[in-house]
Each structure stands twice: as C-alpha cells, then as structure tokens.
XYZ file of C-alpha atoms in Angstrom:
652
model
C 107.601 105.974 76.409
C 105.778 108.077 79.014
C 108.476 109.203 81.959
C 106.551 108.082 85.226
C 108.590 109.806 88.075
C 107.391 107.210 90.525
C 109.445 104.754 88.511
C 112.715 106.242 89.889
C 111.090 106.276 93.278
C 110.232 102.929 93.529
C 113.581 101.073 93.449
C 114.567 102.972 96.686
C 113.392 100.194 98.862
C 115.232 97.413 97.105
C 118.316 97.319 98.779
C 117.273 97.992 102.036
C 115.234 94.815 101.803
C 118.114 92.723 101.308
C 119.732 94.339 103.851
C 117.066 93.588 106.413
C 116.180 90.034 105.025
C 119.355 88.275 105.357
C 119.881 86.561 108.806
C 120.261 88.192 112.118
C 124.202 86.603 112.304
C 126.383 88.948 114.147
C 129.788 90.126 112.311
C 132.894 89.051 112.783
C 134.465 90.483 116.036
C 137.939 90.262 114.817
C 139.147 92.300 111.824
C 139.563 90.741 108.405
C 143.428 91.188 108.557
C 143.671 89.379 112.042
C 142.052 86.170 110.075
C 144.658 85.856 107.353
C 147.287 83.992 108.850
C 147.865 80.802 107.726
C 146.551 77.619 109.393
C 149.407 75.329 108.406
C 148.492 75.248 105.021
C 151.546 75.814 103.201
C 153.463 78.202 101.051
C 152.172 80.358 98.705
C 152.571 80.002 95.234
C 152.646 83.056 92.866
C 149.489 83.680 90.562
C 150.350 84.219 86.719
C 150.054 87.728 85.702
C 147.915 86.899 83.295
C 145.131 85.935 85.650
C 145.658 89.105 87.751
C 143.470 92.119 87.939
C 144.387 95.824 88.721
C 143.735 96.949 92.420
C 143.350 93.378 93.629
C 144.898 92.681 97.145
C 147.997 91.007 97.020
C 146.543 87.809 98.875
C 144.834 86.885 95.650
C 147.805 87.687 93.502
C 149.525 85.391 96.140
C 147.184 82.678 97.213
C 147.939 79.911 99.722
C 148.157 76.459 98.999
C 145.000 74.784 98.231
C 144.761 72.671 101.480
C 142.595 69.537 101.783
C 140.068 68.789 99.404
C 138.185 66.273 101.900
C 137.757 67.184 105.471
C 139.823 66.033 108.471
C 138.221 63.131 110.464
C 137.477 63.944 114.142
C 137.278 67.119 115.953
C 139.051 70.135 114.252
C 140.627 73.318 115.625
C 138.293 76.271 115.655
C 140.104 79.244 113.489
C 141.358 82.042 115.316
C 139.035 84.891 116.523
C 135.992 82.622 116.098
C 133.711 83.861 118.978
C 131.259 81.719 120.692
C 128.339 83.795 119.320
C 129.216 82.907 115.804
C 129.479 78.915 116.612
C 125.968 78.961 118.243
C 124.362 80.867 114.910
C 125.711 78.358 112.954
C 124.669 75.975 115.013
C 121.166 77.209 115.191
C 121.384 77.177 111.205
C 121.874 73.466 111.068
C 118.907 72.497 113.257
C 116.894 74.817 110.544
C 118.480 73.328 107.463
C 118.161 69.484 108.373
C 118.812 67.234 105.585
C 115.518 66.968 104.723
C 114.791 70.588 104.346
C 117.796 70.669 101.953
C 116.780 67.958 99.509
C 113.180 69.485 99.278
C 114.494 73.120 98.520
C 113.483 74.187 95.302
C 115.042 76.583 92.696
C 115.032 80.577 93.360
C 115.497 80.804 89.524
C 112.399 78.762 87.832
C 112.127 79.462 84.092
C 109.291 82.210 83.466
C 106.522 80.552 81.733
C 106.161 81.071 78.098
C 110.109 82.339 77.350
C 111.959 81.247 74.929
C 115.934 81.241 74.941
C 117.692 82.636 72.210
C 119.365 80.084 69.640
C 122.900 80.045 70.429
C 124.966 82.337 68.027
C 127.623 80.739 65.522
C 131.065 81.885 66.713
C 134.516 81.359 64.800
C 136.052 77.998 65.946
C 137.587 78.222 69.342
C 140.716 76.339 70.075
C 140.711 73.086 71.910
C 137.329 71.444 72.692
C 134.341 71.416 70.418
C 131.877 74.309 70.534
C 128.929 72.128 70.421
C 126.568 70.838 73.458
C 129.319 68.750 75.526
C 127.925 66.131 78.250
C 127.334 67.028 81.580
C 128.082 64.017 84.521
C 127.281 64.068 88.206
C 129.765 64.183 90.752
C 128.818 62.197 93.860
C 131.586 62.961 95.718
C 130.950 66.898 95.826
C 133.340 69.814 94.722
C 134.828 71.603 97.757
C 134.554 74.672 96.675
C 131.293 74.707 95.174
C 127.657 74.223 96.995
C 124.354 74.887 97.420
C 123.311 78.462 98.425
C 120.559 78.181 100.785
C 117.816 80.951 101.113
C 114.625 80.837 103.442
C 112.002 83.184 101.978
C 109.451 85.299 103.962
C 107.228 86.353 101.213
C 104.619 83.692 102.125
C 105.835 81.580 99.235
C 104.707 77.818 99.017
C 108.019 76.524 98.981
C 109.760 79.028 101.221
C 113.145 76.923 101.267
C 114.784 77.965 98.238
C 118.223 77.177 96.765
C 121.116 78.520 94.064
C 124.305 77.459 93.425
C 127.499 79.505 94.700
C 131.304 78.856 94.862
C 134.005 79.873 97.421
C 136.432 82.857 96.621
C 140.073 83.138 97.961
C 140.482 85.907 99.891
C 142.418 87.300 103.115
C 139.154 86.892 105.031
C 139.000 83.140 103.872
C 135.217 83.878 104.393
C 133.886 85.234 100.790
C 131.576 83.434 98.584
C 130.205 84.258 95.168
C 126.785 83.641 93.390
C 124.554 85.299 91.300
C 122.929 88.400 92.260
C 119.472 87.374 90.640
C 119.503 84.757 93.871
C 119.408 87.828 96.055
C 117.666 90.744 94.262
C 113.982 90.263 94.317
C 112.529 92.603 96.978
C 111.647 89.667 99.343
C 112.864 89.477 102.559
C 115.066 86.519 103.542
C 116.573 84.630 106.660
C 118.696 81.243 107.349
C 121.046 82.157 104.334
C 123.809 79.529 104.214
C 126.507 78.231 102.195
C 127.062 74.722 102.082
C 129.928 73.679 100.200
C 131.059 70.429 98.681
C 127.225 69.221 99.395
C 126.457 65.925 97.906
C 122.724 64.391 97.518
C 121.704 61.269 99.271
C 123.203 59.212 102.105
C 126.769 58.727 102.418
C 128.450 55.476 102.683
C 129.836 53.857 105.977
C 133.336 55.947 107.177
C 132.492 58.904 104.647
C 131.270 62.393 105.415
C 127.613 62.866 104.772
C 125.675 65.163 102.773
C 127.428 68.226 104.255
C 130.910 67.393 104.726
C 132.053 70.878 105.734
C 129.148 71.902 107.426
C 126.755 74.840 107.102
C 128.197 78.677 107.114
C 125.602 81.608 107.841
C 125.756 84.128 105.329
C 126.277 87.396 107.955
C 123.781 90.208 108.484
C 124.241 92.828 105.726
C 127.327 91.545 104.224
C 126.066 91.287 100.766
C 127.624 93.139 97.943
C 125.712 93.601 94.687
C 126.349 96.428 92.279
C 123.844 99.036 92.177
C 123.253 98.738 88.871
C 121.281 95.365 89.558
C 119.894 96.448 92.817
C 117.990 98.999 90.157
C 114.183 98.602 88.991
C 115.621 97.379 85.786
C 118.447 95.467 86.819
C 121.683 95.411 84.148
C 122.252 91.960 83.197
C 126.203 92.979 82.876
C 126.394 92.583 86.438
C 124.622 89.834 87.735
C 127.254 88.731 90.490
C 127.032 89.326 94.084
C 129.903 88.852 96.727
C 128.998 87.957 100.312
C 130.874 86.701 103.684
C 130.025 84.167 105.510
C 130.790 83.338 109.339
C 132.481 80.209 110.488
C 130.645 76.806 110.614
C 129.481 75.093 113.822
C 132.931 73.638 114.643
C 134.558 77.150 114.681
C 135.985 76.718 111.006
C 136.261 79.703 108.906
C 135.283 78.810 105.181
C 138.812 78.385 104.055
C 140.017 76.622 106.980
C 137.666 73.912 106.608
C 137.652 73.535 102.516
C 141.296 74.872 101.830
C 141.901 77.659 99.332
C 138.913 78.920 97.448
C 138.804 79.594 93.923
C 140.821 82.479 92.177
C 138.785 85.498 90.775
C 140.229 85.894 87.573
C 139.419 89.107 85.463
C 138.533 88.319 81.625
C 138.968 90.842 79.305
C 135.870 91.432 76.707
C 138.220 90.272 73.610
C 138.950 86.941 75.714
C 135.529 85.768 76.313
C 135.984 82.545 73.790
C 138.083 80.395 76.119
C 139.650 77.307 75.521
C 138.660 75.055 78.495
C 136.149 76.013 81.028
C 134.641 73.754 83.490
C 131.011 74.493 84.500
C 129.346 73.174 88.074
C 125.859 73.753 89.379
C 122.955 71.942 91.611
C 120.062 71.456 88.886
C 116.831 71.658 91.045
C 115.578 68.104 92.104
C 119.084 66.648 92.003
C 121.366 68.023 94.531
C 124.267 66.567 93.442
C 126.429 68.353 91.498
C 126.570 68.220 87.728
C 129.443 69.427 85.598
C 130.917 69.767 82.283
C 134.077 71.192 80.301
C 134.071 72.881 77.248
C 134.995 75.929 75.058
C 133.253 79.325 75.793
C 131.919 81.423 73.080
C 131.359 85.557 73.508
C 127.886 86.394 73.323
C 127.213 90.058 72.298
C 130.449 91.614 73.330
C 129.741 91.204 77.073
C 128.564 87.504 77.851
C 130.551 84.232 78.441
C 128.293 81.580 76.802
C 128.880 78.044 77.049
C 126.973 74.794 75.737
C 126.472 71.869 78.326
C 123.526 69.360 78.670
C 121.293 69.363 81.424
C 122.042 72.942 83.303
C 118.260 73.883 84.426
C 117.115 75.721 87.009
C 119.072 75.466 90.074
C 122.284 76.096 88.624
C 122.249 80.089 88.767
C 125.647 81.384 90.506
C 127.276 78.400 89.707
C 131.280 78.624 88.878
C 132.891 78.961 85.317
C 136.128 77.614 86.234
C 139.558 77.288 84.469
C 142.344 75.194 85.418
C 140.378 73.356 87.188
C 141.593 70.417 89.290
C 139.032 68.770 90.715
C 138.443 70.495 93.828
C 139.188 74.641 92.457
C 140.359 76.819 89.905
C 140.231 80.057 88.391
C 137.213 81.675 88.655
C 136.264 83.093 85.353
C 132.540 83.320 85.571
C 129.131 82.639 87.325
C 126.156 81.159 85.674
C 123.713 84.471 85.559
C 123.715 87.355 83.213
C 121.998 87.171 79.877
C 118.290 85.886 81.169
C 119.705 85.218 84.340
C 122.064 82.464 83.113
C 119.682 81.345 79.504
C 116.661 79.710 79.277
C 117.962 76.763 77.602
C 119.141 73.759 79.773
C 121.825 73.373 77.329
C 123.310 76.706 77.030
C 124.234 78.938 80.105
C 125.907 82.228 80.538
C 127.896 84.748 82.661
C 128.309 88.356 82.768
C 131.719 89.773 82.140
C 134.223 88.886 85.050
C 135.922 92.587 84.774
C 136.711 95.398 87.089
C 132.968 95.163 88.339
C 133.405 92.073 89.987
C 136.550 93.051 91.513
C 135.032 96.273 92.836
C 132.485 94.321 94.834
C 135.151 91.655 95.887
C 137.795 94.793 96.911
C 134.319 95.993 99.075
C 133.831 92.791 100.680
C 137.847 91.973 101.703
C 137.921 95.828 103.330
C 134.291 95.189 104.607
C 133.151 98.429 102.726
C 129.518 100.010 102.589
C 127.578 97.888 100.202
C 126.293 99.439 97.098
C 122.391 101.377 97.515
C 120.240 101.817 94.728
C 121.125 104.561 92.442
C 119.235 107.742 93.473
C 119.292 108.569 89.867
C 117.093 105.955 88.496
C 117.947 104.229 85.455
C 118.406 104.570 81.764
C 114.578 104.143 80.921
C 114.163 107.496 82.863
C 117.090 109.494 81.208
C 116.202 108.954 77.830
C 113.460 111.709 78.608
C 115.957 114.397 79.507
C 115.188 117.163 77.341
C 117.710 119.827 79.111
C 120.444 119.445 81.664
C 122.038 122.446 83.675
C 124.062 123.149 86.638
C 124.622 125.767 89.414
C 124.306 126.175 93.121
C 120.507 125.536 94.314
C 120.077 123.285 97.100
C 120.701 125.138 100.470
C 123.501 122.819 101.358
C 125.213 122.918 98.236
C 125.088 126.818 98.430
C 126.654 126.507 101.930
C 129.302 123.816 100.717
C 129.832 125.674 97.142
C 128.420 122.298 95.450
C 127.444 121.964 91.942
C 123.718 120.704 91.113
C 121.690 119.528 88.325
C 118.133 120.399 87.086
C 116.856 118.567 84.501
C 113.823 119.344 82.071
C 111.750 115.990 81.043
C 110.085 115.367 77.658
C 106.638 115.476 79.750
C 107.387 119.016 81.413
C 108.481 117.996 84.568
C 111.659 119.689 86.249
C 113.798 118.122 88.752
C 116.692 119.126 90.895
C 119.404 116.650 92.063
C 121.567 117.763 94.334
C 125.198 117.321 94.231
C 127.449 114.996 96.946
C 130.579 116.774 96.499
C 132.326 113.379 95.295
C 131.420 113.304 91.951
C 127.638 111.850 92.093
C 124.352 113.438 92.816
C 121.312 112.441 95.618
C 118.057 111.917 94.724
C 115.959 113.973 93.001
C 113.500 116.907 94.096
C 110.471 117.907 91.979
C 110.614 121.763 91.075
C 107.845 121.455 88.795
C 104.836 118.913 87.863
C 104.818 117.411 84.380
C 102.494 119.643 82.450
C 102.266 121.851 79.296
C 103.863 124.867 80.701
C 107.601 123.935 80.671
C 107.305 122.066 77.220
C 107.341 125.547 75.678
C 110.707 126.398 76.965
C 113.157 126.673 74.149
C 116.366 127.349 75.732
C 117.327 127.270 79.607
C 120.353 128.764 81.228
C 121.611 129.055 85.221
C 123.374 131.849 86.465
C 123.939 133.915 89.826
C 122.019 137.181 88.254
C 120.288 138.386 91.203
C 123.622 138.162 93.653
C 122.216 136.344 96.696
C 124.384 133.390 96.174
C 121.598 130.941 95.284
C 121.461 130.379 91.747
C 118.591 131.480 88.962
C 117.211 130.184 86.082
C 116.846 132.390 82.688
C 114.083 130.599 80.049
C 113.588 131.436 77.002
C 110.186 130.437 75.752
C 108.353 129.608 72.435
C 107.113 132.988 72.093
C 110.315 134.700 72.745
C 109.446 135.709 76.393
C 112.211 135.670 79.012
C 111.743 134.973 82.229
C 114.383 135.032 85.444
C 113.520 132.615 88.203
C 115.186 134.106 91.122
C 116.948 131.940 93.798
C 115.416 128.754 92.888
C 116.213 126.060 95.812
C 114.299 122.981 97.154
C 112.025 125.717 98.871
C 111.362 128.279 96.463
C 111.314 126.119 93.572
C 109.897 128.092 90.772
C 107.759 130.684 92.362
C 109.576 133.846 92.294
C 109.336 135.035 88.616
C 110.332 138.202 86.895
C 110.018 138.993 83.212
C 112.505 140.281 81.739
C 110.724 140.447 78.109
C 107.202 140.099 76.867
C 106.549 138.073 73.368
C 108.208 139.373 70.686
C 109.906 138.023 67.491
C 113.633 138.772 68.340
C 114.510 136.142 70.973
C 112.608 133.677 68.976
C 115.568 133.354 67.037
C 118.095 132.729 70.249
C 118.827 128.925 69.852
C 121.083 128.706 72.582
C 122.007 130.593 75.681
C 124.931 130.067 78.173
C 124.899 132.024 81.723
C 128.756 132.071 83.238
C 131.754 134.624 83.890
C 132.519 135.982 80.797
C 134.128 139.551 81.729
C 131.432 141.782 83.007
C 133.639 143.253 85.374
C 132.487 140.982 88.890
C 132.923 137.983 90.330
C 129.063 136.634 89.406
C 128.344 134.526 86.383
C 125.609 136.764 85.277
C 126.987 137.027 81.308
C 125.057 135.574 78.667
C 126.776 134.377 75.367
C 123.741 133.927 72.986
C 123.758 131.814 69.735
C 121.150 133.053 66.811
C 119.611 131.299 64.538
C 121.248 133.108 61.906
C 125.110 131.676 63.338
C 125.380 134.927 65.071
C 127.050 134.870 68.463
C 126.539 137.770 71.072
C 127.590 138.318 74.363
C 125.665 140.279 77.351
C 127.268 141.184 80.040
C 125.725 141.666 83.865
C 122.117 140.316 83.146
C 120.365 141.030 86.350
C 116.469 141.549 87.576
C 116.113 144.943 85.027
C 116.891 143.176 82.427
C 119.753 142.534 79.588
C 122.169 145.224 79.184
C 125.328 145.731 76.726
C 125.721 143.617 73.891
C 129.288 142.459 72.414
C 129.168 140.353 69.342
C 131.418 137.321 69.322
C 130.994 136.121 65.403
C 129.153 137.598 62.734
C 125.895 136.571 61.542
C 125.715 133.938 58.775
C 129.256 132.569 59.262
C 130.091 129.221 58.471
C 131.357 127.615 61.662
C 128.856 128.419 64.611
C 125.298 127.029 63.061
C 127.401 123.554 63.515
C 127.235 124.189 67.344
C 125.550 121.311 69.451
C 125.884 122.431 73.166
C 127.748 125.173 74.691
C 128.589 125.460 78.327
C 130.846 127.539 80.585
C 133.351 126.248 82.812
C 136.811 126.694 84.556
C 138.701 124.383 82.147
C 142.021 126.741 81.399
C 145.115 126.590 84.303
C 144.739 130.310 84.591
C 142.086 131.594 86.899
C 139.698 134.768 85.983
C 136.839 134.715 83.661
C 135.221 131.216 82.424
C 135.908 129.332 79.209
C 133.391 127.893 76.577
C 133.081 124.001 76.285
C 131.393 123.594 72.609
C 130.190 120.272 71.183
C 129.955 120.237 67.390
C 127.599 118.343 65.076
C 130.736 116.469 63.813
C 131.480 115.442 67.209
C 134.474 117.773 67.606
C 135.029 118.874 71.087
C 136.696 122.415 71.737
C 137.226 124.697 74.618
C 137.351 128.273 73.754
C 139.524 129.936 76.584
C 138.413 133.399 78.323
C 136.049 133.984 75.601
C 135.641 137.755 77.287
C 139.227 138.654 76.181
C 140.392 136.383 73.863
C 137.148 135.767 71.803
C 137.156 132.444 69.756
C 141.037 132.652 69.023
C 142.113 130.667 71.932
C 140.703 127.017 71.055
C 141.457 123.882 72.607
C 140.675 120.859 70.870
C 139.955 118.066 73.385
C 138.332 115.549 70.681
C 138.694 115.434 66.907
C 135.802 115.451 64.059
C 133.995 112.089 63.594
C 134.607 111.224 67.514
C 132.159 109.596 69.539
C 130.840 112.824 70.976
C 128.603 113.241 67.759
C 126.289 110.630 69.041
C 126.095 112.285 72.779
C 122.658 114.440 73.651
C 123.050 117.014 76.141
C 126.129 118.490 77.914
C 126.570 120.560 80.872
C 129.446 121.387 83.513
C 129.621 122.209 87.456
C 131.526 121.554 90.158
C 130.622 118.192 91.439
C 133.868 116.989 92.967
C 134.219 119.118 95.928
C 136.212 122.076 94.689
C 134.780 125.392 93.152
C 136.088 125.124 89.629
C 133.314 124.232 87.527
C 135.398 121.764 85.514
C 133.544 118.543 85.519
C 131.596 117.900 82.505
C 128.238 115.521 82.454
C 127.091 114.312 79.283
C 124.051 112.376 78.422
C 124.498 109.482 75.767
C 122.006 107.440 73.580
C 120.093 104.760 75.726
C 119.963 107.040 78.626
C 123.681 106.550 79.627
C 124.891 109.462 82.248
C 128.467 109.863 82.600
C 130.408 112.648 84.372
C 133.884 113.315 83.456
C 135.163 114.852 86.223
C 138.169 117.615 86.765
C 138.274 118.146 82.581
C 140.781 120.300 81.566
C 141.592 122.853 78.370
C 143.691 119.903 77.236
C 141.984 116.729 78.134
C 138.615 115.325 79.405
C 138.523 114.033 83.077
C 138.531 110.609 84.572
C 135.007 109.002 83.122
C 132.435 107.884 85.970
C 129.336 106.066 84.975
C 126.344 107.520 86.964
C 123.514 105.573 84.907
C 124.486 102.609 83.077
C 123.157 102.827 79.188
C 119.876 100.983 78.529
C 120.301 97.344 77.160
C 117.574 96.025 74.787
C-alpha cells in the first residue's frame, strides 16, 4: 500500500472536534476530593481482591453502600459544593431535552448498509448458563445505574437528536459515566450531551417517578477521556470505551448522590473473557425502554468479550456488561462496543477487554488529568512502510536539551524527522525530503556527530557505493548541506550495515563507525569527519560464521560504566545481545538480553536514543510487524527496559 503523508496529519483535528463539540457546561468549582464525603449512604464494604485492578484509587476498592435504588419523593438536598451555575446549566439542558425529543432520538450507531456480522465462533462449554442465544426482556421500571446517553449532533443531520446507552461508574467524584468511544468519536460537533440514568419510555403511573426519575446530568465541557488509539484515523477496536464526567442535575445532586452507588469498574484478564453469568443492558432504537439479558460470555479473538442475547439492535452501544448484578448495579466488566462497534447482528454483542487501558482512562477522570490527544505518530498503516529508523540530536530544541530525535526513511523515499519530547515519546513529524526515487537508493544510513557542531549529521551509503555526509541536519537545514566522502566505487557497495557511535576515537563525539560487510567482516573506523574516513581496525575476520546472522546493530550506553559506547545487536534467530565497550573489548564482553528463538526474530527495525530526558543513549525503539512501534526505556546490558507502546499494531 502506498504511504500517503496526509493520512497521518488528517487525524490531528479529531480530538479537538470532541473537545469543542461537547456542551459548554462549567467544570466543578470544588476539587474532586471535596466531593467524596458520604451523604448518609452507610458503611463501605470492601471489594473482593479478585475484582481489584492495579493502581486503582482506594475509592474503587472500597465503594460505599448502594444507596437508594429509587428516587426519594419530595425535595432533595443539593450535593456539597454544587454551584448555582451548575444547576442553571442542568435546568437549561432539561428545557432542550423534552420527553418528546428524547423519545424521538435515533441511535448513533446505525448498522452500515451491506455489512454482515461474523458468525459466532464456537467456544468450549462455559460453566453456568447456555452459550446459545438467551432471551431478553424489557425492564419497564428502568435500571438506576444504566441510562440513555443523549447527543445533539451539529453536523447538519436530518435527525440531530441521537443517543447511545451508558452506565454510571462508582468513583470518588460521584460523577463518572462509561459508554462506547464510538458514540463520541466521529469528527462531528456535538452539544447538549447528557446522561439520563434509569430512563424508561412512556408515561408513568400516578404516584410513580416519571421517564427521567433521577433527572438529566450534563456532560462537562472537555471532560471526556478516550484512548488516543481510538482517536486516530484508524481507531483501535481494542479500546472502544470512553469515560466522561457529568455535572449535577437540576436539583443540585451529583450522579451517585441521586442514584446511589454506581457500578464497580472491574478488571477482566485476557484469560477470563469467558465468564459464567453476565447481565447485558441497553436501549434499542425506537424503544427507549431498557432491554436486559443474562448469559455466559465467550472469548472472541482473544481480546473481546462476546455474549449472545436476543434483540440488542442499534442504540445499545455503550450499555454495560454487569456481573453480580442485583437489579440496580453490579461489577462493570464490559460495555457494548469493540469488534465491529459491538457487532453486526442483533443477537450477538461484544465488548473490548477491560484491562489496564480502561483503568488508565478512569484514573485520568478521577484525577481530572488532561485527556489523550491524537497520536502525533499516526497509526500502524503508516509505520508499516518505514524502511530505516535512526536516532540523534537534530531538532534545535533537542540539541539545547540533549534529547534524542527519530529520523525515518519511508518506502516511497520520503524522509521524516520526529522530535523527542523528553518523556519517552515523540512529537509530530517534520518532512526532510519529499517522496521520490532519490532516497530509495540509500542502502545504509546512520547518524552521528561527525562535524563537531553539536547538531548531528547523517552518513549515507548509496546503491553505487557512494558515501555522502549530510551536515547539521535540523528542521531548517534539512538535507541541504551535503559533503561527498567517496564517489561511486565497488568497495562500499558491500557495506551492509553502518553504525555510528563513540567507539574509542579519543574524543567525546559519536564519530566512529562500525561497518558490517557482505562477507561478515566487521571493521571499525575512528574519527570520521568531513574530510573522510581514516584509521580502520578489524573487529571480526572475513567469512566468519557469526556476523552474517546480524540484522540490526545500534550504538548505546547500556553498561553501568561510563566511557565509550556499547553495541546492541539483534540476530536472525531472535537472540539479542549487548557488546560492552567494543573499542576496548571487541566482542568479548557479551551480555545476552534475549535467547535464540525469542520473539525478537520477528522485529523489523531497531535503534537507540536518549528519549527519557537523560543524556544516556539507552532507550531502544523497535518496529514490529503490523506497524507496531515500541520503546524500551532505560535498557541496560542485562535487561530490556520498560515497554512503552507508541503505535499499536494494525489489526485486520
């Protein structure tokens, strides 16, 4: 597939559209911690350890008692810290979302014409209920913690009043709701977004609460947390969930003060996607009365939860998967979405796996952290076309801050610079060379400090053996300052790999070259500069039986001792090794990081830089099949560093 640069840039506006599109409701004036006080809801029973996830705030592990399942008659006391402005906003929202508008709202997730769902995969018999389709039934009285999620679209749609399903989540803020990310991610402007818990369609009987028994809760401006991988131009269905914060209702009640305790967010390991008894609830289009079903779930593709329940047509997206359901609340183990945005058949529904990804969003919401933004690196569709990756200090800010940047050469000949952000990440790319035939002929490229000007240079070996040094590459110079070190020749056509580093040239610059030749010979050139190559030293003899199996070799600071740099090598059989201080020790001081036949035999490209804010060049960056880009920060000669996923793999 041809790489199209504008595809990577096109995703930049998506997150902004969500932030600007949500209703203009004021944020709480009080801090979240100020709203954690109990409002006579009783003791706090502890949650079984099986339902606890790592790094979850204590409030989740010890939720308050459920509280009332039905609204209290008569006036209610406003929650502590609620402002008059917040109440006014809720009253304004109620004036727009009349009962007639709510009844007429249409599902956000209409099934796309011509698509067919995948037949349910057979699975081992799960304990408990049947894995066949289970009957569903309406819950005319509603469910306190489940409701319609109302959205007023501003994209000129003939049916602007739309909805999904959603559920309340227990939290210290008392104000969190979880729904499907695809209900909000679409590049469309929205307003008047609201959660209506316990909604039930139709007129109420005398003396009973109406269609909106707990009121409407406005979504707060900019308080939507969606994984950056779902915000990309190719959303990852692994993370089709969104956490959002709502303001108080028109009576001044926070969500969990009105409905009682929300559902308890619960971790679901990949090995436990098949679960005994799960209750599914959602609002099918045209019905507006919650539909409910209980059945066993199955694992689907090893990353989704699948359930067979009759009649869950469009409109149910975002509805909860609940375990230990007591009729009002339970343990929240999923939300309708994920595979094909929840499935393409009315009788089969899916959920993305609730793992650390959903808890990360939850914690962002609890702590009021900044929501994710669109990944500046684009998606895996782009990174599948990377043919060369290398690191150095190129951008002006990176030179000042001693930070590593990434340069990528693509299959269409384009060359891009990604500035480092000093936090194990990368910023948006800068084009150094337009796509074309010239850089397709580059056979080996490395980066080093050859000319002594702090800004790093590129050294390129071309198909005809020519060596070119591009001096002081940055966002301004780009690739304009070229010095020819060698003209076309027959010797350097055999240089299969070149690695620049500080390998014993007698100075502090990274101006030495380790070269791997086609006959497996390894040589070291020290103090390469704008005048050419100088002293050569043999590190491994010709036609040896080892170095013909080397695939990637990069310089870095992996050993504990300071001084000259080490050489990281990935071998064809998956072994990964670090050779400490090759200038002084050659290839004798070997450290094995991964054994033969490890997963590293499948990796495509590897480089190393200083991306974590320090000056040590010890952060490995690896490109894997499917366009997956991973950083291993603070790698040592004895262990790979912590894995940080920069770009998730493409999933077909």
